[in-house]
Amino acid sequence: MRLWIIAAAGAGSLLGLASCATMSEEQCLAGDWGGQGYSDGASGLSMSRLDEHAEACAKHGVVPDAAAYRAGREQGLPRYCTPANGFRAGRTGSGYGGVCPAYLEADFLPAYRDGQIVHAAEQALTDARGRVESLGRELEHLDEKITGKQAELRAEGLTDAQRDQIRDRIQEIRRERANAERDWRRAQEAVDEAERDVRDVRWRFRDDYGSW
């Protein structure tokens, strides 16, 4: 497997989870801060989430119970901080904000990094396939340009100089096409290599995380 895939995964930053819409008026008024903390902990959200809830609930005159929220979140974190979730988060490209306590992170973080390795390999395959498709479209475009110039060359009333100019342009486009086709072949080889890498990492982690 290419070393750059492993390096890219290992060097990936542990990004914070993106915030989203927080609590409704009904949830704020219900005041179930322990339950909200548990739910957020089970989703792997950091304590900064409470600040977002406080901002949302301030509109309704409600102040969060930080102690109840913290206790609930601590109870919810073990549901998130599992090796299976770590691997899933890494493989899907999700960020990890360092929310797991040390005794759970010891198993979560290696699994997360394993998932990053798979994500990097799968992303490389997606990129390689995109490159092939892009070059394929470029080849089609160049073929259309050649066909158009050949039609121009058959037009009546052209001077010899004009015909020579069109022929020169056709040759120029054909050279462009030859270069694009060479790039397309190289890109296809990159797809083949990336497919092998994906098969390798899936086989490597199959016994640890099952099929996915």
Coordinates of N, CA and C in Angstrom, one line a residue:
M1 N 0.8 -1.2 0.0 CA 0.0 0.0 0.0 C 0.9 1.2 0.0
R2 N 0.5 2.2 -0.7 CA 1.3 3.5 -0.7 C 1.4 4.1 0.7
L3 N 2.6 4.4 1.0 CA 2.9 5.0 2.4 C 2.2 6.3 2.6
W4 N 1.9 7.0 1.5 CA 1.3 8.4 1.7 C -0.1 8.2 2.2
I5 N -0.8 7.1 2.0 CA -2.1 6.9 2.5 C -2.1 6.8 4.0
I6 N -1.1 6.0 4.5 CA -1.0 5.9 6.0 C -0.6 7.2 6.6
A7 N 0.4 7.9 5.9 CA 0.8 9.1 6.5 C -0.3 10.2 6.5
A8 N -1.1 10.2 5.5 CA -2.2 11.2 5.5 C -3.2 10.9 6.6
A9 N -3.4 9.6 6.8 CA -4.4 9.3 7.9 C -3.8 9.6 9.2
G10 N -2.5 9.3 9.4 CA -1.9 9.5 10.7 C -1.8 11.0 11.1
A11 N -1.6 11.8 10.0 CA -1.4 13.3 10.2 C -2.7 14.0 10.3
G12 N -3.8 13.3 10.1 CA -5.1 14.1 10.1 C -5.4 14.7 11.4
S13 N -5.8 15.9 11.3 CA -6.1 16.7 12.6 C -7.4 16.2 13.2
L14 N -7.5 16.2 14.5 CA -8.7 15.8 15.2 C -9.6 17.0 15.3
L15 N -10.5 17.1 14.3 CA -11.3 18.3 14.2 C -12.5 18.3 15.1
G16 N -13.0 19.4 15.6 CA -14.2 19.5 16.4 C -15.4 19.2 15.5
L17 N -16.4 18.6 16.2 CA -17.6 18.3 15.5 C -18.4 19.6 15.1
A18 N -18.9 19.7 13.9 CA -19.6 20.9 13.5 C -20.9 21.0 14.3
S19 N -21.2 22.3 14.6 CA -22.4 22.5 15.4 C -23.6 22.5 14.4
C20 N -24.8 22.2 14.9 CA -26.0 22.2 14.1 C -27.1 22.9 14.9
A21 N -28.3 22.8 14.4 CA -29.5 23.4 15.1 C -29.6 22.7 16.5
T22 N -29.8 23.5 17.5 CA -29.8 23.0 18.9 C -31.2 22.7 19.4
M23 N -31.6 23.3 20.5 CA -32.8 22.9 21.2 C -34.0 23.8 20.8
S24 N -35.2 23.2 20.8 CA -36.4 23.9 20.5 C -36.9 24.6 21.8
E25 N -37.9 25.4 21.6 CA -38.6 26.0 22.8 C -39.1 25.0 23.7
E26 N -39.8 24.0 23.1 CA -40.4 22.9 24.0 C -39.3 22.2 24.8
Q27 N -38.2 21.9 24.1 CA -37.1 21.2 24.9 C -36.5 22.1 26.0
C28 N -36.4 23.4 25.7 CA -35.8 24.3 26.7 C -36.8 24.3 27.9
L29 N -38.0 24.5 27.7 CA -39.0 24.6 28.7 C -39.2 23.3 29.5
A30 N -38.9 22.1 28.8 CA -39.0 20.8 29.5 C -37.9 20.7 30.6
G31 N -36.8 21.3 30.3 CA -35.7 21.3 31.4 C -35.1 20.0 31.7
D32 N -35.1 19.1 30.7 CA -34.5 17.8 31.0 C -33.0 17.9 30.6
W33 N -32.2 18.6 31.4 CA -30.8 18.8 31.1 C -30.0 17.5 31.3
G34 N -30.3 16.7 32.1 CA -29.6 15.4 32.3 C -29.8 14.6 31.0
G35 N -31.1 14.5 30.5 CA -31.3 13.7 29.3 C -30.7 14.3 28.1
Q36 N -30.7 15.7 28.0 CA -30.0 16.3 26.9 C -28.5 16.1 26.9
G37 N -27.9 16.1 28.1 CA -26.5 15.9 28.2 C -26.2 14.4 27.8
Y38 N -27.0 13.5 28.3 CA -26.8 12.1 27.9 C -26.9 11.9 26.4
S39 N -27.9 12.5 25.7 CA -28.0 12.4 24.3 C -26.8 13.0 23.6
D40 N -26.3 14.2 24.0 CA -25.2 14.8 23.4 C -23.9 14.0 23.6
G41 N -23.8 13.4 24.8 CA -22.6 12.6 25.1 C -22.6 11.4 24.2
A42 N -23.7 10.7 24.1 CA -23.8 9.6 23.2 C -23.6 9.9 21.7
S43 N -23.7 11.2 21.4 CA -23.4 11.6 20.0 C -22.0 12.1 19.8
G44 N -21.2 12.1 20.9 CA -19.8 12.5 20.9 C -19.6 14.0 20.8
L45 N -20.6 14.8 21.4 CA -20.5 16.2 21.4 C -19.7 16.7 22.6
S46 N -19.0 17.8 22.4 CA -18.2 18.3 23.5 C -19.0 19.2 24.5
M47 N -18.5 19.6 25.6 CA -19.2 20.4 26.6 C -19.5 21.8 26.0
S48 N -18.9 22.2 24.9 CA -19.2 23.5 24.3 C -20.6 23.5 23.7
R49 N -21.1 22.3 23.6 CA -22.5 22.2 23.1 C -23.5 22.9 24.0
L50 N -23.2 22.8 25.3 CA -24.0 23.4 26.3 C -24.1 24.9 26.1
D51 N -23.1 25.6 25.6 CA -23.1 27.0 25.3 C -24.1 27.3 24.2
E52 N -24.2 26.4 23.2 CA -25.1 26.6 22.1 C -26.6 26.4 22.7
H53 N -26.8 25.4 23.5 CA -28.1 25.2 24.1 C -28.5 26.5 25.0
A54 N -27.5 27.0 25.7 CA -27.8 28.2 26.5 C -28.2 29.4 25.7
E55 N -27.5 29.5 24.5 CA -27.9 30.6 23.6 C -29.3 30.4 23.1
A56 N -29.6 29.2 22.7 CA -31.0 28.9 22.1 C -32.0 29.1 23.2
C57 N -31.8 28.6 24.4 CA -32.8 28.7 25.4 C -32.9 30.1 26.1
A58 N -31.9 30.9 25.9 CA -32.0 32.3 26.5 C -33.2 33.0 25.8
K59 N -33.5 32.7 24.6 CA -34.6 33.4 23.9 C -35.9 33.0 24.6
H60 N -35.9 32.0 25.3 CA -37.2 31.6 26.0 C -37.1 31.7 27.5
G61 N -36.1 32.5 28.0 CA -35.9 32.8 29.4 C -35.5 31.6 30.2
V62 N -34.8 30.6 29.6 CA -34.4 29.4 30.3 C -32.9 29.3 30.4
V63 N -32.4 29.0 31.6 CA -31.0 28.9 31.9 C -30.7 27.4 32.1
P64 N -29.7 26.8 31.4 CA -29.4 25.4 31.6 C -28.9 25.1 33.0
D65 N -29.2 23.8 33.4 CA -28.6 23.3 34.6 C -27.3 22.6 34.2
A66 N -26.2 23.3 34.3 CA -25.0 22.8 33.8 C -24.5 21.5 34.5
A67 N -24.8 21.4 35.8 CA -24.4 20.2 36.6 C -25.1 19.0 36.1
A68 N -26.4 19.1 35.9 CA -27.2 18.0 35.4 C -26.8 17.6 34.0
Y69 N -26.5 18.6 33.2 CA -26.1 18.4 31.8 C -24.8 17.6 31.8
R70 N -23.8 18.1 32.6 CA -22.5 17.5 32.6 C -22.6 16.0 33.1
A71 N -23.4 15.8 34.1 CA -23.5 14.4 34.6 C -24.2 13.5 33.6
G72 N -25.2 14.0 32.9 CA -25.8 13.2 31.9 C -24.9 12.9 30.7
R73 N -24.1 14.0 30.3 CA -23.2 13.8 29.2 C -22.1 12.7 29.6
E74 N -21.6 12.7 30.8 CA -20.6 11.7 31.2 C -21.2 10.3 31.2
Q75 N -22.5 10.2 31.4 CA -23.1 8.9 31.3 C -23.3 8.5 29.9
G76 N -23.5 9.5 29.0 CA -23.7 9.1 27.6 C -22.5 8.9 26.8
L77 N -21.3 9.4 27.2 CA -20.1 9.3 26.4 C -19.7 7.8 26.2
P78 N -19.8 6.9 27.2 CA -19.5 5.5 26.9 C -20.2 4.9 25.7
R79 N -21.4 5.4 25.4 CA -22.1 4.9 24.2 C -21.4 5.3 23.0
Y80 N -20.8 6.5 23.0 CA -20.1 7.0 21.8 C -18.6 6.4 21.7
C81 N -18.0 6.4 22.8 CA -16.5 6.1 22.9 C -16.2 4.6 22.8
T82 N -16.7 4.0 21.8 CA -16.4 2.6 21.5 C -15.5 2.4 20.3
P83 N -14.7 1.3 20.2 CA -13.9 1.1 19.0 C -14.7 1.1 17.7
A84 N -15.9 0.5 17.8 CA -16.7 0.5 16.6 C -17.1 1.9 16.1
N85 N -17.5 2.7 17.1 CA -17.8 4.1 16.7 C -16.6 4.9 16.3
G86 N -15.5 4.6 16.9 CA -14.2 5.3 16.5 C -13.9 4.9 15.1
F87 N -13.9 3.7 14.7 CA -13.6 3.3 13.4 C -14.6 3.9 12.4
R88 N -15.9 3.9 12.7 CA -16.9 4.4 11.9 C -16.7 5.9 11.6
A89 N -16.3 6.6 12.7 CA -16.1 8.1 12.6 C -14.9 8.4 11.7
G90 N -13.8 7.6 11.9 CA -12.7 7.8 11.0 C -12.9 7.5 9.6
R91 N -13.6 6.4 9.4 CA -13.8 5.9 8.0 C -14.7 6.9 7.2
T92 N -15.7 7.5 7.9 CA -16.6 8.4 7.2 C -16.0 9.9 7.1
G93 N -14.8 10.1 7.7 CA -14.2 11.4 7.6 C -14.7 12.4 8.6
S94 N -15.4 11.8 9.7 CA -15.9 12.7 10.7 C -14.8 13.2 11.6
G95 N -14.9 14.3 12.2 CA -13.9 14.8 13.1 C -14.1 14.2 14.5
Y96 N -13.0 14.2 15.3 CA -13.1 13.8 16.7 C -12.5 14.9 17.6
G97 N -13.3 15.4 18.5 CA -13.0 16.5 19.3 C -12.3 16.2 20.6
G98 N -11.8 14.9 20.8 CA -11.1 14.6 22.0 C -12.0 14.5 23.2
V99 N -13.3 14.0 23.0 CA -14.3 14.0 24.0 C -14.2 12.8 24.9
C100 N -13.6 11.8 24.5 CA -13.6 10.5 25.3 C -12.7 10.6 26.5
P101 N -13.1 10.1 27.6 CA -12.2 10.1 28.8 C -11.1 9.1 28.5
A102 N -10.0 9.3 29.2 CA -8.7 8.5 28.9 C -8.9 7.0 28.8
Y103 N -9.7 6.5 29.8 CA -9.9 5.0 29.9 C -10.7 4.5 28.7
L104 N -11.5 5.3 28.0 CA -12.2 4.9 26.8 C -11.4 5.3 25.6
E105 N -10.7 6.4 25.6 CA -10.0 6.8 24.4 C -8.9 5.9 24.1
A106 N -8.4 5.1 25.0 CA -7.3 4.2 24.8 C -7.7 3.2 23.7
D107 N -9.0 2.8 23.6 CA -9.4 1.9 22.6 C -10.1 2.6 21.4
F108 N -10.7 3.8 21.7 CA -11.4 4.5 20.7 C -10.4 5.1 19.7
L109 N -9.4 5.7 20.1 CA -8.5 6.5 19.2 C -7.8 5.6 18.2
P110 N -7.2 4.4 18.6 CA -6.6 3.6 17.6 C -7.6 3.1 16.5
A111 N -8.8 2.9 16.9 CA -9.9 2.5 16.0 C -10.2 3.6 15.1
Y112 N -10.3 4.8 15.6 CA -10.5 6.0 14.8 C -9.4 6.2 13.8
R113 N -8.2 6.0 14.2 CA -7.1 6.2 13.2 C -7.1 5.1 12.1
D114 N -7.5 3.9 12.5 CA -7.7 2.8 11.5 C -8.7 3.2 10.5
G115 N -9.8 3.8 11.0 CA -10.9 4.3 10.1 C -10.4 5.4 9.2
Q116 N -9.5 6.2 9.7 CA -8.9 7.3 8.8 C -8.1 6.7 7.7
I117 N -7.4 5.6 8.0 CA -6.6 4.9 6.9 C -7.6 4.4 5.8
V118 N -8.7 3.8 6.2 CA -9.6 3.4 5.2 C -10.2 4.6 4.5
H119 N -10.6 5.6 5.2 CA -11.1 6.8 4.5 C -10.2 7.4 3.5
A120 N -8.9 7.5 3.9 CA -7.9 8.0 2.9 C -7.8 7.2 1.7
A121 N -7.8 5.8 1.8 CA -7.8 5.0 0.7 C -9.0 5.1 -0.2
E122 N -10.2 5.1 0.4 CA -11.4 5.3 -0.3 C -11.5 6.6 -1.0
Q123 N -11.0 7.7 -0.3 CA -11.0 9.0 -0.9 C -10.1 9.1 -2.1
A124 N -8.9 8.4 -2.0 CA -8.0 8.4 -3.1 C -8.6 7.7 -4.3
L125 N -9.4 6.7 -4.1 CA -10.0 6.0 -5.2 C -11.1 6.9 -5.8
T126 N -11.9 7.6 -5.0 CA -12.9 8.5 -5.5 C -12.2 9.6 -6.4
D127 N -11.1 10.1 -5.9 CA -10.4 11.2 -6.6 C -9.9 10.6 -8.0
A128 N -9.3 9.4 -7.9 CA -8.7 8.8 -9.1 C -9.8 8.6 -10.2
R129 N -10.9 8.1 -9.7 CA -12.0 7.9 -10.7 C -12.6 9.2 -11.3
G130 N -12.6 10.2 -10.4 CA -13.0 11.5 -10.9 C -12.0 12.1 -12.0
R131 N -10.8 11.8 -11.8 CA -9.8 12.2 -12.8 C -10.0 11.5 -14.1
V132 N -10.3 10.2 -14.1 CA -10.5 9.5 -15.3 C -11.7 10.0 -16.0
E133 N -12.8 10.3 -15.3 CA -14.0 10.8 -15.9 C -13.8 12.2 -16.5
S134 N -13.0 13.1 -15.8 CA -12.7 14.4 -16.3 C -11.9 14.3 -17.6
L135 N -10.9 13.5 -17.6 CA -10.1 13.3 -18.8 C -10.9 12.7 -20.0
G136 N -11.8 11.8 -19.6 CA -12.7 11.2 -20.6 C -13.6 12.3 -21.3
R137 N -14.1 13.2 -20.5 CA -14.9 14.3 -21.1 C -14.0 15.2 -21.9
E138 N -12.8 15.4 -21.5 CA -11.8 16.2 -22.3 C -11.6 15.6 -23.7
L139 N -11.4 14.3 -23.7 CA -11.2 13.6 -24.9 C -12.4 13.7 -25.9
E140 N -13.5 13.5 -25.3 CA -14.7 13.7 -26.1 C -14.8 15.1 -26.7
H141 N -14.5 16.1 -25.9 CA -14.5 17.5 -26.4 C -13.5 17.7 -27.5
L142 N -12.3 17.1 -27.4 CA -11.3 17.3 -28.4 C -11.7 16.6 -29.7
D143 N -12.4 15.4 -29.6 CA -12.9 14.7 -30.7 C -13.9 15.6 -31.5
E144 N -14.7 16.2 -30.7 CA -15.7 17.1 -31.3 C -15.1 18.3 -32.1
K145 N -14.0 18.8 -31.5 CA -13.3 19.9 -32.1 C -12.7 19.5 -33.4
I146 N -12.1 18.3 -33.4 CA -11.5 17.7 -34.6 C -12.5 17.5 -35.7
T147 N -13.6 17.0 -35.3 CA -14.7 16.7 -36.3 C -15.2 18.1 -36.9
G148 N -15.3 19.1 -36.0 CA -15.8 20.4 -36.5 C -14.8 21.0 -37.5
K149 N -13.5 20.9 -37.2 CA -12.5 21.5 -38.1 C -12.4 20.7 -39.4
Q150 N -12.6 19.4 -39.3 CA -12.6 18.6 -40.6 C -13.8 19.0 -41.4
A151 N -14.9 19.4 -40.8 CA -16.1 19.9 -41.6 C -15.7 21.2 -42.2
E152 N -15.0 22.1 -41.5 CA -14.6 23.4 -42.0 C -13.7 23.2 -43.2
L153 N -12.9 22.2 -43.2 CA -11.9 21.9 -44.2 C -12.6 21.5 -45.5
R154 N -13.8 20.9 -45.4 CA -14.5 20.5 -46.6 C -15.4 21.6 -47.3
A155 N -15.4 22.8 -46.6 CA -16.2 23.9 -47.1 C -15.6 24.4 -48.4
E156 N -16.5 24.9 -49.3 CA -16.0 25.4 -50.6 C -15.6 26.8 -50.5
G157 N -14.8 27.2 -51.4 CA -14.3 28.6 -51.5 C -13.2 29.0 -50.6
L158 N -12.5 28.0 -50.0 CA -11.4 28.3 -49.1 C -10.1 28.5 -49.9
T159 N -9.3 29.4 -49.5 CA -8.0 29.6 -50.1 C -7.1 28.5 -49.6
D160 N -6.0 28.3 -50.3 CA -5.0 27.3 -49.9 C -4.4 27.7 -48.5
A161 N -4.2 29.0 -48.3 CA -3.7 29.4 -47.0 C -4.7 29.1 -45.9
Q162 N -6.0 29.3 -46.2 CA -7.0 29.0 -45.2 C -7.1 27.5 -44.9
R163 N -6.9 26.7 -45.9 CA -6.9 25.3 -45.7 C -5.7 24.8 -44.9
D164 N -4.6 25.4 -45.2 CA -3.4 25.1 -44.4 C -3.5 25.4 -43.0
Q165 N -4.2 26.6 -42.7 CA -4.4 27.0 -41.4 C -5.3 26.0 -40.6
I166 N -6.3 25.6 -41.3 CA -7.3 24.6 -40.6 C -6.5 23.3 -40.4
R167 N -5.7 22.8 -41.4 CA -5.0 21.6 -41.2 C -4.0 21.7 -40.0
D168 N -3.4 22.8 -39.9 CA -2.4 23.0 -38.8 C -3.2 23.0 -37.4
R169 N -4.4 23.6 -37.4 CA -5.2 23.5 -36.2 C -5.6 22.1 -35.8
I170 N -6.0 21.3 -36.8 CA -6.4 19.9 -36.6 C -5.2 19.2 -36.0
Q171 N -4.0 19.4 -36.6 CA -2.8 18.7 -36.0 C -2.5 19.1 -34.6
E172 N -2.7 20.4 -34.3 CA -2.5 20.9 -33.0 C -3.5 20.2 -32.0
I173 N -4.8 20.1 -32.4 CA -5.8 19.5 -31.5 C -5.5 18.0 -31.3
R174 N -5.0 17.4 -32.4 CA -4.6 16.0 -32.3 C -3.5 15.8 -31.3
R175 N -2.5 16.7 -31.3 CA -1.5 16.6 -30.3 C -2.0 16.8 -28.9
E176 N -2.9 17.7 -28.7 CA -3.6 17.9 -27.4 C -4.3 16.6 -27.0
R177 N -5.0 16.0 -28.0 CA -5.7 14.8 -27.7 C -4.7 13.6 -27.3
A178 N -3.6 13.5 -28.0 CA -2.6 12.5 -27.7 C -2.1 12.7 -26.2
N179 N -1.9 13.9 -25.8 CA -1.5 14.2 -24.5 C -2.5 13.8 -23.5
A180 N -3.8 14.2 -23.8 CA -4.9 13.9 -22.9 C -5.1 12.4 -22.8
E181 N -4.9 11.7 -23.9 CA -5.1 10.2 -23.8 C -4.0 9.6 -23.0
R182 N -2.8 10.1 -23.1 CA -1.7 9.6 -22.3 C -2.0 9.8 -20.8
D183 N -2.5 11.0 -20.5 CA -2.9 11.3 -19.1 C -4.1 10.4 -18.6
W184 N -5.0 10.1 -19.5 CA -6.1 9.3 -19.2 C -5.6 7.9 -18.9
R185 N -4.7 7.4 -19.6 CA -4.2 6.0 -19.4 C -3.5 6.0 -18.0
R186 N -2.7 7.0 -17.7 CA -2.1 7.1 -16.4 C -3.1 7.2 -15.3
A187 N -4.1 8.0 -15.5 CA -5.2 8.1 -14.5 C -5.9 6.8 -14.3
Q188 N -6.1 6.0 -15.3 CA -6.7 4.7 -15.2 C -5.8 3.7 -14.4
E189 N -4.5 3.9 -14.6 CA -3.6 3.1 -13.8 C -3.7 3.4 -12.3
A190 N -3.8 4.7 -12.1 CA -4.0 5.2 -10.7 C -5.3 4.6 -10.1
V191 N -6.3 4.5 -10.9 CA -7.6 3.9 -10.4 C -7.3 2.5 -10.0
D192 N -6.6 1.7 -10.9 CA -6.3 0.3 -10.6 C -5.5 0.2 -9.3
E193 N -4.6 1.1 -9.1 CA -3.8 1.0 -7.9 C -4.6 1.4 -6.6
A194 N -5.4 2.4 -6.8 CA -6.3 2.8 -5.7 C -7.3 1.7 -5.3
E195 N -7.8 1.0 -6.3 CA -8.7 -0.1 -6.0 C -8.0 -1.2 -5.3
R196 N -6.7 -1.5 -5.6 CA -6.0 -2.5 -4.9 C -5.8 -2.0 -3.4
D197 N -5.5 -0.7 -3.2 CA -5.3 -0.2 -1.9 C -6.5 -0.4 -1.0
V198 N -7.7 -0.1 -1.6 CA -8.9 -0.2 -0.9 C -9.2 -1.6 -0.5
R199 N -8.9 -2.6 -1.4 CA -9.1 -4.0 -1.1 C -8.2 -4.4 0.0
D200 N -6.9 -3.9 0.0 CA -5.9 -4.2 1.0 C -6.4 -3.8 2.4
V201 N -6.8 -2.5 2.5 CA -7.2 -2.0 3.8 C -8.5 -2.6 4.3
R202 N -9.4 -3.0 3.4 CA -10.6 -3.6 3.9 C -10.3 -5.0 4.4
W203 N -9.4 -5.7 3.7 CA -9.0 -7.0 4.2 C -8.2 -6.9 5.5
R204 N -7.4 -5.9 5.6 CA -6.6 -5.7 6.8 C -7.4 -5.5 8.1
F205 N -8.5 -4.8 7.9 CA -9.3 -4.5 9.1 C -10.6 -5.3 9.2
R206 N -10.8 -6.2 8.3 CA -12.0 -7.0 8.3 C -12.3 -7.8 9.6
D207 N -11.2 -8.4 10.1 CA -11.4 -9.2 11.3 C -11.7 -8.3 12.5
D208 N -11.1 -7.1 12.5 CA -11.3 -6.2 13.7 C -12.6 -5.5 13.7
Y209 N -13.1 -5.1 12.5 CA -14.3 -4.3 12.5 C -15.4 -4.9 11.6
G210 N -15.2 -6.1 11.1 CA -16.3 -6.7 10.3 C -16.3 -6.1 8.9
S211 N -17.3 -6.5 8.2 CA -17.5 -5.9 6.8 C -18.3 -4.6 6.9
W212 N -18.1 -3.8 5.9 CA -18.8 -2.5 5.9 C -19.1 -2.1 4.4

